[in-house]
mmCIF file of C-alpha atoms and ligand atoms in Angstrom:
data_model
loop_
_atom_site.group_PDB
_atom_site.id
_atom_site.type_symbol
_atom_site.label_atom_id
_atom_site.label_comp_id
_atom_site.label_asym_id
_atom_site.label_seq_id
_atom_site.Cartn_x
_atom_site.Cartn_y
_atom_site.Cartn_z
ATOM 1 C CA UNK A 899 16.290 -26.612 -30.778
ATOM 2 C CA UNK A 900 15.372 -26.102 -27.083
ATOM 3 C CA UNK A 901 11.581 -26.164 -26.604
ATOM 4 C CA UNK A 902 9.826 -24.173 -23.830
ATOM 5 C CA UNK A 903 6.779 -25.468 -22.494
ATOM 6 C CA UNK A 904 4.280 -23.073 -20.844
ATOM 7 C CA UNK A 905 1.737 -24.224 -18.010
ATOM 8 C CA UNK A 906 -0.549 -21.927 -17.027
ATOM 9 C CA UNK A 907 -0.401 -20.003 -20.481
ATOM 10 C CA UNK A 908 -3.333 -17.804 -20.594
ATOM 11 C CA UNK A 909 -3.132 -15.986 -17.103
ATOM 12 C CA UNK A 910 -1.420 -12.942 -16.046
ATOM 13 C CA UNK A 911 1.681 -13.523 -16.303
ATOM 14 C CA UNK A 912 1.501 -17.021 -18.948
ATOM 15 C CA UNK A 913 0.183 -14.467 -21.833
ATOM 16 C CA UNK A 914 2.879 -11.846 -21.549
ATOM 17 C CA UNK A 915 6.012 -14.566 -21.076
ATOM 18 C CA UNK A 916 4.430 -16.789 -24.383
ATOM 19 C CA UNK A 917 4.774 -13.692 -25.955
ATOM 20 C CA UNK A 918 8.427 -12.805 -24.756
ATOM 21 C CA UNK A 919 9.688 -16.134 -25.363
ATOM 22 C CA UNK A 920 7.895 -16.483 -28.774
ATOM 23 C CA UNK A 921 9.371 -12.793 -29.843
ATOM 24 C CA UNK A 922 12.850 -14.702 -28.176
ATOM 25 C CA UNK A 923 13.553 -18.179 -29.662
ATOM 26 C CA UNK A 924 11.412 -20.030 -32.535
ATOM 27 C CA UNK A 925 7.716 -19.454 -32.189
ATOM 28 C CA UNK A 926 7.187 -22.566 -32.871
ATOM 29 C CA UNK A 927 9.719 -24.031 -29.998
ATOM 30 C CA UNK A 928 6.987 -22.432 -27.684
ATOM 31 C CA UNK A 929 4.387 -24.985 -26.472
ATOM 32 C CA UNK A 930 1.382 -23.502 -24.243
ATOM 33 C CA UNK A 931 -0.849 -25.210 -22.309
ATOM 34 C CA UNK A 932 -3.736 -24.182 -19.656
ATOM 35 C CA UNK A 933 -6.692 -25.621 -18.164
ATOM 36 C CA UNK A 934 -9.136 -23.200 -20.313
ATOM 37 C CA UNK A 935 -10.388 -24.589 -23.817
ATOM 38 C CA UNK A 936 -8.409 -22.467 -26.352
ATOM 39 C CA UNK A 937 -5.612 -20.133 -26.183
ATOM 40 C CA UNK A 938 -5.678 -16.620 -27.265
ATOM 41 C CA UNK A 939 -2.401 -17.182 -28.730
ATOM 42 C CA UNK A 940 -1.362 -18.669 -32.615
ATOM 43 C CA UNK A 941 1.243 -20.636 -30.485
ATOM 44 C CA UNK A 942 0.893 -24.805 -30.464
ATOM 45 C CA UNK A 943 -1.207 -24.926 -27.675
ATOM 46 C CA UNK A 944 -2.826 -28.163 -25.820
ATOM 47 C CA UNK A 945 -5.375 -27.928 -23.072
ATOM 48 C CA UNK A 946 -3.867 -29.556 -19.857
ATOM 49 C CA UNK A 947 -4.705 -30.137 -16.375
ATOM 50 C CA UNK A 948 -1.614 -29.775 -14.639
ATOM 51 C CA UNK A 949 -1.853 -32.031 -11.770
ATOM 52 C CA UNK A 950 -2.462 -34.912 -14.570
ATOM 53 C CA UNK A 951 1.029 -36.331 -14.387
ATOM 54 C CA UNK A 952 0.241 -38.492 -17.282
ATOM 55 C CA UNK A 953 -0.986 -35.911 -19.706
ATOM 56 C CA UNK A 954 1.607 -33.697 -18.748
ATOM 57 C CA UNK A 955 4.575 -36.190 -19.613
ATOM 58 C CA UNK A 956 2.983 -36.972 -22.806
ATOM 59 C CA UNK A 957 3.094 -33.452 -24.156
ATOM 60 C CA UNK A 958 6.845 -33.393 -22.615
ATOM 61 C CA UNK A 959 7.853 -36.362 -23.905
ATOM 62 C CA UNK A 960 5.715 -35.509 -27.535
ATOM 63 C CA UNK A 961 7.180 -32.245 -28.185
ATOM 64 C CA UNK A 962 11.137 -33.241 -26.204
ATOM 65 C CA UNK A 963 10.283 -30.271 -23.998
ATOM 66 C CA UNK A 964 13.834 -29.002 -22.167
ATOM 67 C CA UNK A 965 12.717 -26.326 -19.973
ATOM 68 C CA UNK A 966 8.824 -26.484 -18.083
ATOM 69 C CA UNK A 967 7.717 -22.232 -17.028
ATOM 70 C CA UNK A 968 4.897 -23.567 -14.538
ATOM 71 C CA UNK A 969 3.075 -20.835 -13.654
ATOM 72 C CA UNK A 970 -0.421 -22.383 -12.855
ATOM 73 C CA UNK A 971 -1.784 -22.100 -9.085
ATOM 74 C CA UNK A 972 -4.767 -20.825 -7.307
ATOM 75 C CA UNK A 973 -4.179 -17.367 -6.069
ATOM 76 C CA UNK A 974 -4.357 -15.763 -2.455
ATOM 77 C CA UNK A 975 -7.560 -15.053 -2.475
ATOM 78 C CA UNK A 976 -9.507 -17.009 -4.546
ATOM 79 C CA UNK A 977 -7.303 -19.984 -2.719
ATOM 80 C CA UNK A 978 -9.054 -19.403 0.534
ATOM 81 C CA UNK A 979 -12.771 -20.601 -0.679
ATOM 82 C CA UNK A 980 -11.412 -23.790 -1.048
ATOM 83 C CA UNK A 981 -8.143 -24.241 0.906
ATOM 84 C CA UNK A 982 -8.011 -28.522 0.254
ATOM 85 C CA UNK A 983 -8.698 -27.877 -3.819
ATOM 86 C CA UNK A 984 -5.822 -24.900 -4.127
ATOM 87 C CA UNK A 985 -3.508 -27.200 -1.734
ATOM 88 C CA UNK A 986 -4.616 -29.963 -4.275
ATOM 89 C CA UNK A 987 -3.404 -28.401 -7.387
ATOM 90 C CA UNK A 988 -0.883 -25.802 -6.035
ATOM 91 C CA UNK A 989 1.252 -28.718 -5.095
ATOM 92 C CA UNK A 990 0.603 -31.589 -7.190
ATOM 93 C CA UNK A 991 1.376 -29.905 -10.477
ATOM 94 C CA UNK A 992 4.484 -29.081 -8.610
ATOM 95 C CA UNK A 993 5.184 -32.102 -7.553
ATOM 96 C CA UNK A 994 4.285 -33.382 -11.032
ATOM 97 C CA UNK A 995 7.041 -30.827 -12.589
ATOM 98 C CA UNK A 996 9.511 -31.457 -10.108
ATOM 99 C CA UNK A 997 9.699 -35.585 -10.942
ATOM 100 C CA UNK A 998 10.043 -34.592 -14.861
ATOM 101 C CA UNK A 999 13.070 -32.892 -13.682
ATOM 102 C CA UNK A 1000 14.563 -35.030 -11.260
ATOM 103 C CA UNK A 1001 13.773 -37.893 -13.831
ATOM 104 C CA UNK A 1002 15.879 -35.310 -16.137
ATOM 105 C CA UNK A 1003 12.973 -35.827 -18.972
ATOM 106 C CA UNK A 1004 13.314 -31.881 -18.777
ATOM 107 C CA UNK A 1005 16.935 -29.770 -17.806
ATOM 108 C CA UNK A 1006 15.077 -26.739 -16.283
ATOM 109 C CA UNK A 1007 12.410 -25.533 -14.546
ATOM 110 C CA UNK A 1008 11.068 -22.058 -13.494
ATOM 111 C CA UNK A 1009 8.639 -21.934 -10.725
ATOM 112 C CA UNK A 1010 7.116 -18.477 -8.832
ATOM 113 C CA UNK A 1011 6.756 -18.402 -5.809
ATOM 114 C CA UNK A 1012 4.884 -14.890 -3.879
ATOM 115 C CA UNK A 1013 5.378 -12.909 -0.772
ATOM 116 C CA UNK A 1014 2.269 -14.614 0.223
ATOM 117 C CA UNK A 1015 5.331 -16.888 2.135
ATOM 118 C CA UNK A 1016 5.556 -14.151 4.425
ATOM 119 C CA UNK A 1017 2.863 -14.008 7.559
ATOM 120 C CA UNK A 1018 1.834 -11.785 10.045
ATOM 121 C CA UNK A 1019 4.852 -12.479 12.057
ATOM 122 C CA UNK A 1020 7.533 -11.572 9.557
ATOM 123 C CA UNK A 1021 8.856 -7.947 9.928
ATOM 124 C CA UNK A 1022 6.775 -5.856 7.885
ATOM 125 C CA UNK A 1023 9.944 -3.553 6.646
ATOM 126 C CA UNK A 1024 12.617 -4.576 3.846
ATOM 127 C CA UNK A 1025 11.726 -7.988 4.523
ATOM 128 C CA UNK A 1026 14.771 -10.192 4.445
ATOM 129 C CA UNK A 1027 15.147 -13.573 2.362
ATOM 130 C CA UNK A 1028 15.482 -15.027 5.375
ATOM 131 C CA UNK A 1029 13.186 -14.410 8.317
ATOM 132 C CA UNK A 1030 10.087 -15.687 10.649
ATOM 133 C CA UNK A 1031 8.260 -16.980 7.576
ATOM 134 C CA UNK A 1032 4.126 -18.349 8.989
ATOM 135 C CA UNK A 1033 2.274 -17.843 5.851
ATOM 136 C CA UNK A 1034 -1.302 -17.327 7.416
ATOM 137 C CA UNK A 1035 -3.303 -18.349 3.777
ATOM 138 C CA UNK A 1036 -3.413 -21.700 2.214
ATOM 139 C CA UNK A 1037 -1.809 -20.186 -0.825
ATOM 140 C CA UNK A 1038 0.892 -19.032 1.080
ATOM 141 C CA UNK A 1039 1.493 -22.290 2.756
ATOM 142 C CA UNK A 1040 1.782 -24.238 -0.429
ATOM 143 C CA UNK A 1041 4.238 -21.274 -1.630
ATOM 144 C CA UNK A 1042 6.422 -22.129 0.968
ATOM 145 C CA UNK A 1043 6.001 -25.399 1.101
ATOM 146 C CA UNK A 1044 6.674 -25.466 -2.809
ATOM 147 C CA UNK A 1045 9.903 -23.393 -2.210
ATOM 148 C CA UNK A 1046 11.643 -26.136 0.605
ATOM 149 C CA UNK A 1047 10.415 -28.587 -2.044
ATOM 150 C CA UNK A 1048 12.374 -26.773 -4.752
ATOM 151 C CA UNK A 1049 15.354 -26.257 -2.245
ATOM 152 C CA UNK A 1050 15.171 -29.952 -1.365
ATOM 153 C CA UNK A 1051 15.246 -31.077 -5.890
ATOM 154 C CA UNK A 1052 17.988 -28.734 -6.333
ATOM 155 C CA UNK A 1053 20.250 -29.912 -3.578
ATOM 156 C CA UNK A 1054 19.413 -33.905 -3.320
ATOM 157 C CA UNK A 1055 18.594 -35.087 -6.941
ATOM 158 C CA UNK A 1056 20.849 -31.613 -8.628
ATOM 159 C CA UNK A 1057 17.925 -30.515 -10.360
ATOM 160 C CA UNK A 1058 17.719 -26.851 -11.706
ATOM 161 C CA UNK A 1059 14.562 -25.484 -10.741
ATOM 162 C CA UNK A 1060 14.482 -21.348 -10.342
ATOM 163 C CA UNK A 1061 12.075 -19.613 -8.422
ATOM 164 C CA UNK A 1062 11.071 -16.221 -7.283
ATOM 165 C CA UNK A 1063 8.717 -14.399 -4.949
ATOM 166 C CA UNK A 1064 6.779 -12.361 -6.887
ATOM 167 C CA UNK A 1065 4.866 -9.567 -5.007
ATOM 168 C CA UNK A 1066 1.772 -8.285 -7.203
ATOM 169 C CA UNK A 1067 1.921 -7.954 -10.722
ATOM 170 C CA UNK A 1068 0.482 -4.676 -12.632
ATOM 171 C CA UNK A 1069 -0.550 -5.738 -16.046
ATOM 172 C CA UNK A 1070 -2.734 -4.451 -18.701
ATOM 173 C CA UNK A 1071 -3.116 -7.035 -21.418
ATOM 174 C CA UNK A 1072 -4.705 -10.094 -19.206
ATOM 175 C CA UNK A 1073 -6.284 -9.714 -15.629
ATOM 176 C CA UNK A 1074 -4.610 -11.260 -12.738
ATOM 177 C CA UNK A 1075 -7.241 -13.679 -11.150
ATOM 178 C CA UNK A 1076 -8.369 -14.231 -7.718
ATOM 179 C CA UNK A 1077 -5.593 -12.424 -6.326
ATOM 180 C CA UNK A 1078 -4.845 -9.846 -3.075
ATOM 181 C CA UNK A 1079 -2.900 -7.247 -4.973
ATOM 182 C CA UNK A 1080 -5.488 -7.649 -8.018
ATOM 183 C CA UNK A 1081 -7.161 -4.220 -6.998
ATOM 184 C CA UNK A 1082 -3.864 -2.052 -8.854
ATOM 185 C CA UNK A 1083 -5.007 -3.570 -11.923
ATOM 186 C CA UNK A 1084 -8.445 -3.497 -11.877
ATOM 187 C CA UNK A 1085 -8.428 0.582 -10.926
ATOM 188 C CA UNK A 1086 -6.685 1.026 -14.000
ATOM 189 C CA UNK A 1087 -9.435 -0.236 -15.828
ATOM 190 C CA UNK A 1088 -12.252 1.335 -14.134
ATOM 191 C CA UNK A 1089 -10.500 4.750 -14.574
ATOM 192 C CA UNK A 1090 -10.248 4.372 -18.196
ATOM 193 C CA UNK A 1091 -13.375 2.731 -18.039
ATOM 194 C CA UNK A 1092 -14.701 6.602 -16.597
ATOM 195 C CA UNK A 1093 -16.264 4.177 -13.562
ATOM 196 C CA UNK A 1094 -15.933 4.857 -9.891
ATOM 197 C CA UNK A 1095 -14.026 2.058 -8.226
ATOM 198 C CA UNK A 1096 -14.683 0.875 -5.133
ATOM 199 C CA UNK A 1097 -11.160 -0.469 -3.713
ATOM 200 C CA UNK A 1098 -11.350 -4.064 -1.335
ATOM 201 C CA UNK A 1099 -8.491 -3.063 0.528
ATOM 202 C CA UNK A 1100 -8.139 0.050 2.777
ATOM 203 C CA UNK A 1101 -6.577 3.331 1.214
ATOM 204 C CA UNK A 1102 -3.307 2.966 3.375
ATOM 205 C CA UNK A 1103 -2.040 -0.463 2.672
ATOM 206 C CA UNK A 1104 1.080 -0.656 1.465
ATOM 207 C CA UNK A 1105 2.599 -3.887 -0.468
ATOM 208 C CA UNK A 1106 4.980 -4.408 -3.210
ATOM 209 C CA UNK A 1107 4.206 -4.475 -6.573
ATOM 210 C CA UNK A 1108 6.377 -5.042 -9.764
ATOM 211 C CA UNK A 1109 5.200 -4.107 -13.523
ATOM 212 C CA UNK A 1110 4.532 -6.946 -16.035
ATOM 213 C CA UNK A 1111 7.639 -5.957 -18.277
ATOM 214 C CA UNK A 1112 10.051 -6.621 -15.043
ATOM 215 C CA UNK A 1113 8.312 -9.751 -13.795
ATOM 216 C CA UNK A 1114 8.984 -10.951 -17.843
ATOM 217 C CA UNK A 1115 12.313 -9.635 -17.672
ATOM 218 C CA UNK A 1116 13.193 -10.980 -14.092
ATOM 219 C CA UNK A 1117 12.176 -14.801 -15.498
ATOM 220 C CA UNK A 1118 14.098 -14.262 -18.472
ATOM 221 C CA UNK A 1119 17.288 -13.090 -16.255
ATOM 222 C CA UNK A 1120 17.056 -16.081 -13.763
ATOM 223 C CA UNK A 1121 16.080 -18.464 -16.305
ATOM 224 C CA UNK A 1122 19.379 -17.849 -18.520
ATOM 225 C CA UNK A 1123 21.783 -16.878 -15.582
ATOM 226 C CA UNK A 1124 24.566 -19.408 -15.004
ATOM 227 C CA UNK A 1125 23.062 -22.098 -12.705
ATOM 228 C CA UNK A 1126 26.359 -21.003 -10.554
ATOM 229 C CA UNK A 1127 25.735 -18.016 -9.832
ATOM 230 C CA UNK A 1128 22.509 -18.967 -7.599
ATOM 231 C CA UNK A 1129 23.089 -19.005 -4.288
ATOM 232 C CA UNK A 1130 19.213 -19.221 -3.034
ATOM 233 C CA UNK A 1131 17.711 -22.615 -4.139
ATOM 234 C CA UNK A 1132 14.427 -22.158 -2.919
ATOM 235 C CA UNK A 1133 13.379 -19.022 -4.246
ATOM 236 C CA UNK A 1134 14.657 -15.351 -4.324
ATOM 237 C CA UNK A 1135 13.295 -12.133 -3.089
ATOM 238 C CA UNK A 1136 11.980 -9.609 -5.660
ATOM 239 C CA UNK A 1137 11.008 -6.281 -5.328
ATOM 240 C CA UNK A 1138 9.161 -3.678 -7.711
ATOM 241 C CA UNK A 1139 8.253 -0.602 -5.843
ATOM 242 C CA UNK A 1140 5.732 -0.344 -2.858
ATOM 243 C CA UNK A 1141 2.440 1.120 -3.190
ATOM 244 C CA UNK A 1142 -0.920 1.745 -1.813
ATOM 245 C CA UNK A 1143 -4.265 1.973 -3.096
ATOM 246 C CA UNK A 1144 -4.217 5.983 -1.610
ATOM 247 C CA UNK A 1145 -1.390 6.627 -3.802
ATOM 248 C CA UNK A 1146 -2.207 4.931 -6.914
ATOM 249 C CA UNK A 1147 -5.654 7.071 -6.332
ATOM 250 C CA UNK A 1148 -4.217 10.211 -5.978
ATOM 251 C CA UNK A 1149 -1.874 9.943 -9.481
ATOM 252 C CA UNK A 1150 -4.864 9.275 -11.136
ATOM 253 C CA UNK A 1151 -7.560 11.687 -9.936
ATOM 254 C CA UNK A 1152 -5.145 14.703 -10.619
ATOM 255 C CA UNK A 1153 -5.407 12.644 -14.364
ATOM 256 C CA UNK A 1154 -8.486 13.022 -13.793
ATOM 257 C CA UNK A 1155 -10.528 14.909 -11.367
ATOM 258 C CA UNK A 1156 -13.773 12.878 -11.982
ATOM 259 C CA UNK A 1157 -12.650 9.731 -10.885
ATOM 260 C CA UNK A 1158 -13.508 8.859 -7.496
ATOM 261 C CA UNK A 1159 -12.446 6.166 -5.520
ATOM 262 C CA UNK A 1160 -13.982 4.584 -2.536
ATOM 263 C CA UNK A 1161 -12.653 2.192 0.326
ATOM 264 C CA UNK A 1162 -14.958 -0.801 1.345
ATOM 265 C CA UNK A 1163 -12.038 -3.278 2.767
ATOM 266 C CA UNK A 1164 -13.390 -7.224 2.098
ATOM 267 C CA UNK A 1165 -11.720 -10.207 3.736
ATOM 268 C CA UNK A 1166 -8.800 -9.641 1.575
ATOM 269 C CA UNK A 1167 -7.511 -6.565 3.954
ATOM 270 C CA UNK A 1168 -6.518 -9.258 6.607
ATOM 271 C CA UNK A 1169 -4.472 -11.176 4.050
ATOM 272 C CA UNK A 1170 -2.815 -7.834 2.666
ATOM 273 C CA UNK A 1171 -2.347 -7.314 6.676
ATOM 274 C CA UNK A 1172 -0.259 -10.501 6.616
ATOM 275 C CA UNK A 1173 2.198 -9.483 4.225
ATOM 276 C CA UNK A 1174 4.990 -7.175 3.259
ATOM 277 C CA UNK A 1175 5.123 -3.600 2.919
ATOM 278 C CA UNK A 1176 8.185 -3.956 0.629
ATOM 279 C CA UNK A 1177 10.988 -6.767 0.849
ATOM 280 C CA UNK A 1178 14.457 -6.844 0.327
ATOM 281 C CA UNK A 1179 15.890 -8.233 -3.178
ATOM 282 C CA UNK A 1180 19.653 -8.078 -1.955
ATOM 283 C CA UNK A 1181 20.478 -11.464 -3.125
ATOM 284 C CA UNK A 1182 18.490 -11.463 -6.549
ATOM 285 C CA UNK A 1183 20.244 -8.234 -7.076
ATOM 286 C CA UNK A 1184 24.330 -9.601 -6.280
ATOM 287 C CA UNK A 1185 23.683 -13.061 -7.550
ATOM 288 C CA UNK A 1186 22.534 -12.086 -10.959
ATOM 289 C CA UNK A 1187 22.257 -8.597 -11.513
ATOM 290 C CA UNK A 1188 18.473 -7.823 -11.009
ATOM 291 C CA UNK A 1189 17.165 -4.206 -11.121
ATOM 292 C CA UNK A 1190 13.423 -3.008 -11.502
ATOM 293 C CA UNK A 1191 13.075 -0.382 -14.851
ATOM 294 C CA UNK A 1192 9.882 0.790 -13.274
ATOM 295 C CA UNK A 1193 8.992 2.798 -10.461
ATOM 296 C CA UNK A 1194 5.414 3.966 -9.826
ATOM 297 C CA UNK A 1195 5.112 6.391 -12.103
ATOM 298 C CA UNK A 1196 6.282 4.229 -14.739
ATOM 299 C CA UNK A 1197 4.410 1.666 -14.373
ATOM 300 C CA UNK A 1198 1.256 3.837 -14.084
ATOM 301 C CA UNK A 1199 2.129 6.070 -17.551
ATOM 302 C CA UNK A 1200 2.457 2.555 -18.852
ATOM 303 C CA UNK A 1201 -1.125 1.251 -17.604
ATOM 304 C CA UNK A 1202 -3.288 4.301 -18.611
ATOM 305 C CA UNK A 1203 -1.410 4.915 -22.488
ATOM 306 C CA UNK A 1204 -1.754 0.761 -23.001
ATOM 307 C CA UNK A 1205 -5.584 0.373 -21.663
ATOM 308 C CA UNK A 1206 -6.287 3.267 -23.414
ATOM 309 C CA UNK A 1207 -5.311 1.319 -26.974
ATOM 310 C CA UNK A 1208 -6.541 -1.548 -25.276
ATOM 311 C CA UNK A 1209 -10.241 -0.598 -24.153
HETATM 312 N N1 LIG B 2256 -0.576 -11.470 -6.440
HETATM 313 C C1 LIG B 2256 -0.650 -12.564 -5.517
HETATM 314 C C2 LIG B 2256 -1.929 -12.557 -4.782
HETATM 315 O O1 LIG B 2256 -2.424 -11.495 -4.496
HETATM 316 C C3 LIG B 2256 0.484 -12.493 -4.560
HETATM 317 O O2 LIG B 2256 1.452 -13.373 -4.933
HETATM 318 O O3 LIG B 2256 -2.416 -13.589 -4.446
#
């Protein structure tokens, strides 16, 4: 039996792929672990500080983990309060991840990476996978920095780590933390919430987003793809659909008329400024076959009917 460990298993994207891949193979193949106490999950679950390389083999070695889903990091914006700390544990538990694999104690490895890799000197349009790439935040440096170290595994020691570049992720089950694009999840819940929300970013800035069930269904897709068929060893463009606060706004308040939104942009506007305003997924989409179920109104029908059950 292949077992699947999960670092990082109680954020925003860790509670909807335990899920997936517990609902997928043996539950109890599934091993989660996270920095926080307890898990909200009935899966085995072990709390772990990921850039603890000793801990971390233990529970590999313990439970003959094959594949490693590390999805812990400090996000965007969180990320820039302490730039040494997210540095710190961005790439050590990477690093940590990346010998288990090269030392072939695990066979696989999936690892996002974020369109914070882009800077304000990539083009803003259909970004390529291969362009001017000056991340301007620290999370964003240790993105990219991550993805040539991923590039550099997979082609010196033949290791098979996957990776993508995840723009923001819409979710309505856990809340995305410390994040730019965290704003299209929290209006959701201040709408169903009946509460005004006052937006961080301005009403006019555009950046890609991709609902939860693709960003499950994209790791899924790269994760069992022939290891052939991956041309881009660092990690691969992704793209959702691209959307602004304004618009996200507007569906709702003709929802509902009551709900008002205001714009008080933060610090966060200049890192939104830095990035995308959608990116081009030509290589995800030729290599292995990737294509986004939901489009903005999708994803939004999606948000409001499962907060509603939710809140
Ligand atoms: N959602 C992330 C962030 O805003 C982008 O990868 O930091």
């Amino acid at each position: 039996m292949c077992r699947r460990l999960i670092i990082g298993s109680e954020g925003q994207l860790g509670t909807e792929l335990s899920r997936f891949l517990s609902n997928k193979y043996d539950s109890d193949s599934i091993i989660l672990t996270d920095i926080r106490e307890e898990s909200k999950s009935e899966l085995i679950y072990h709390k772990l500080d990921a850039i603890n390389y000793k801990e971390l083999e233990l529970i590999v070695k313990r439970y003959d983990i094959e594949e490693i889903y590390h999805l812990a990091a400090i996000l965007s914006a969180k990320g820039e309060e302490n730039p040494k700390m997210t540095w710190d544990l961005n790439m050590t538990s990477l690093f940590n991840v990346l010998e288990l694999a090269k030392n072939k104690i695990v066979k696989k490895v999936f690892w996002p990476s974020s369109i914070s890799v882009f800077g304000n000197t990539s083009p803003k349009n259909n970004t390529n996978q291969f362009c001017v790439m000056e991340p301007d935040t620290i999370y964003g440096i240790s993105k990219l920095s991550g993805e040539r170290w991923c590039e550099y595994y997979n082609i010196k020691y033949g290791t098979d780590i996957r990776s993508l570049r995840f723009p923001g992720i819409i979710s309505y089950n856990t809340l995305p933390g410390g994040g730019t694009t965290d704003y299209a999840v929290e209006i959701f819940y201040s709408y169903i919430r009946k509460e005004n929300y006052k937006c961080f970013l301005k009403k006019d800035t555009l950046l890609p987003m991709l609902f939860i069930d693709d960003a499950i269904e994209s790791i899924d897709k790269i994760m069992t793809v022939n290891r052939n068929k991956l041309s881009i060893k660092s990690s691969y463009n992704l793209s959702g659909f691209s959307v602004s606060p304004d618009m996200i706004s507007n569906i709702l308040i003709e929802k509902d008329p009551s709900f008002i939104v205001s714009f008080k942009p933060d610090f966060r506007q200049d890192i939104a400024d830095s990035w995308p305003n959608s990116i081009n997924d030509d290589h995800a989409k030729k290599d292995w076959g990737w294509v986004a179920k939901f489009d903005l109104d999708k994803t939004v029908n999606s948000m409001v009917k499962n907060l509603k059950i939710k809140i």
